[in-house]
Short mmCIF file of C-alpha atoms in Angstrom, two decimals:
data_model
loop_
_atom_site.label_atom_id
_atom_site.label_comp_id
_atom_site.label_asym_id
_atom_site.label_seq_id
_atom_site.Cartn_x
_atom_site.Cartn_y
_atom_site.Cartn_z
CA GLN A 11 -3.30 -14.30 -9.53
CA VAL A 12 -0.29 -12.31 -8.55
CA GLN A 13 1.30 -13.37 -5.05
CA LEU A 14 2.29 -10.47 -2.76
CA VAL A 15 4.52 -10.54 0.29
CA GLU A 16 5.09 -7.46 2.35
CA SER A 17 8.21 -6.67 4.39
CA GLY A 18 9.79 -3.70 6.24
CA GLY A 19 7.36 -3.22 9.14
CA GLY A 20 8.47 -2.78 12.67
CA LEU A 21 8.56 -0.53 15.65
CA VAL A 22 9.57 3.13 15.32
CA GLN A 23 9.39 6.19 17.34
CA ALA A 24 7.08 9.19 16.36
CA GLY A 25 8.77 11.23 13.81
CA GLY A 26 10.74 8.58 12.41
CA SER A 27 10.71 6.73 9.02
CA LEU A 28 10.24 3.29 7.59
CA ILE A 29 10.19 1.74 4.04
CA LEU A 30 7.81 -0.94 3.34
CA SER A 31 8.39 -3.35 0.35
CA CYS A 32 5.82 -5.59 -1.30
CA ALA A 33 7.48 -8.39 -3.66
CA ALA A 34 5.29 -9.71 -6.38
CA SER A 35 5.41 -13.11 -8.10
CA GLY A 36 3.11 -15.08 -10.44
CA ARG A 37 1.41 -12.87 -12.96
CA THR A 38 2.94 -9.83 -14.46
CA PHE A 39 3.28 -7.18 -11.94
CA SER A 40 3.48 -4.43 -14.33
CA ASN A 41 -0.15 -5.18 -15.58
CA TYR A 42 -1.59 -4.05 -12.37
CA VAL A 43 -2.42 -0.86 -10.53
CA MET A 44 -1.14 -1.28 -6.99
CA GLY A 45 -2.28 0.03 -3.68
CA TRP A 46 -1.31 0.19 -0.05
CA PHE A 47 -3.95 -0.20 2.70
CA ARG A 48 -3.75 -0.40 6.40
CA GLN A 49 -5.90 -1.75 9.31
CA ALA A 50 -5.62 -0.61 12.68
CA PRO A 51 -7.24 -2.72 15.58
CA GLY A 52 -11.00 -2.49 15.65
CA LYS A 53 -11.09 -0.51 12.56
CA GLU A 54 -11.80 -1.06 8.87
CA ARG A 55 -9.16 -1.43 6.29
CA GLU A 56 -8.40 1.92 4.83
CA PHE A 57 -6.66 3.29 1.65
CA VAL A 58 -3.18 4.64 2.16
CA GLY A 59 -1.96 5.14 -1.41
CA GLY A 60 -2.22 3.95 -4.90
CA ILE A 61 -0.07 3.94 -8.03
CA THR A 62 -0.89 3.52 -11.84
CA VAL A 63 0.76 0.82 -13.91
CA SER A 64 3.36 3.05 -15.36
CA GLY A 65 4.02 4.66 -11.95
CA ARG A 66 3.40 8.25 -13.32
CA SER A 67 0.43 8.81 -11.23
CA THR A 68 0.09 8.41 -7.50
CA TYR A 69 -2.80 9.00 -5.10
CA TYR A 70 -2.88 9.29 -1.29
CA ALA A 71 -5.27 9.51 1.61
CA ASP A 72 -5.35 12.95 3.11
CA SER A 73 -4.00 11.62 6.40
CA VAL A 74 -0.76 10.61 4.81
CA LYS A 75 -0.29 13.18 2.05
CA GLY A 76 3.08 14.85 2.16
CA ARG A 77 4.39 12.18 4.55
CA PHE A 78 4.13 8.99 2.56
CA THR A 79 5.50 8.26 -0.95
CA ILE A 80 4.33 5.27 -2.95
CA SER A 81 6.51 3.93 -5.80
CA ARG A 82 7.08 0.83 -7.96
CA ASP A 83 9.88 -0.82 -9.79
CA ASN A 84 8.42 -2.99 -12.61
CA ALA A 85 11.76 -4.51 -13.33
CA LYS A 86 12.08 -5.77 -9.82
CA ASN A 87 8.40 -6.68 -9.38
CA THR A 88 8.39 -4.55 -6.20
CA LEU A 89 6.12 -1.98 -4.68
CA TYR A 90 7.34 0.49 -1.98
CA LEU A 91 5.95 2.79 0.65
CA GLN A 92 8.26 5.25 2.05
CA MET A 93 6.85 6.57 5.35
CA ASN A 94 8.29 9.74 7.06
CA SER A 95 7.26 11.82 9.79
CA LEU A 96 5.38 8.79 11.36
CA LYS A 97 2.75 9.39 13.95
CA PRO A 98 1.26 6.99 16.59
CA GLU A 99 -2.01 7.04 14.68
CA ASP A 100 -0.14 5.43 11.64
CA THR A 101 0.03 2.36 13.87
CA ALA A 102 -1.55 -0.56 11.72
CA VAL A 103 -0.99 -3.65 9.77
CA TYR A 104 -0.16 -2.46 6.30
CA TYR A 105 -1.14 -4.39 3.25
CA CYS A 106 -0.22 -4.17 -0.47
CA ALA A 107 -2.90 -5.18 -2.94
CA ALA A 108 -3.11 -5.54 -6.74
CA GLN A 109 -6.09 -4.43 -8.60
CA THR A 110 -6.46 -7.84 -10.42
CA GLN A 111 -10.24 -7.43 -11.29
CA ILE A 112 -12.20 -4.96 -13.43
CA PRO A 113 -12.28 -1.66 -11.44
CA LEU A 114 -15.84 -0.72 -10.41
CA TYR A 115 -15.40 1.25 -7.23
CA GLY A 116 -12.06 3.21 -7.84
CA LEU A 117 -8.63 2.93 -6.99
CA ARG A 118 -9.18 3.93 -3.25
CA ASP A 119 -11.67 1.19 -2.68
CA VAL A 120 -10.72 -2.14 -1.18
CA ARG A 121 -13.35 -3.86 -3.39
CA ASP A 122 -11.45 -3.28 -6.60
CA TYR A 123 -8.28 -5.19 -5.25
CA GLY A 124 -8.34 -8.91 -5.81
CA SER A 125 -4.87 -9.98 -4.64
CA TRP A 126 -3.58 -9.13 -1.12
CA GLY A 127 -0.42 -9.75 0.85
CA GLN A 128 -0.34 -11.15 4.41
CA GLY A 129 0.41 -7.62 5.92
CA THR A 130 3.33 -6.23 7.84
CA PRO A 131 2.68 -4.60 11.28
CA VAL A 132 3.89 -0.94 11.92
CA THR A 133 3.89 0.36 15.42
CA VAL A 134 4.65 4.04 16.05
CA SER A 135 5.45 4.80 19.82
CA SER A 136 4.81 8.33 21.19
#
């Protein structure tokens, strides 16, 4: 399995920006489709963004499209999430995940991701 460690979360005012990073170790990072998910208190974990192995294709939840950008650096074994124009409703714990198993449900579905980081909290104040 690949081990994932997120960083970069914190407290930010509405309208501000943050960059989350996810450092991978273990298995070859460049072999995996990667995703960012988030989970707010009392809610289910939800898809934020996904990126293909090459990085050429990216996918976003409608709620973050145009504000968030997912990218990866396969040479550095690192996944990123640039978050701009943050809103209080973006407050959640953010997780990166690797699609380490045969995909059955699609890039946006948590069930296709077999390796997860421990999460990094993001709080957006109004």
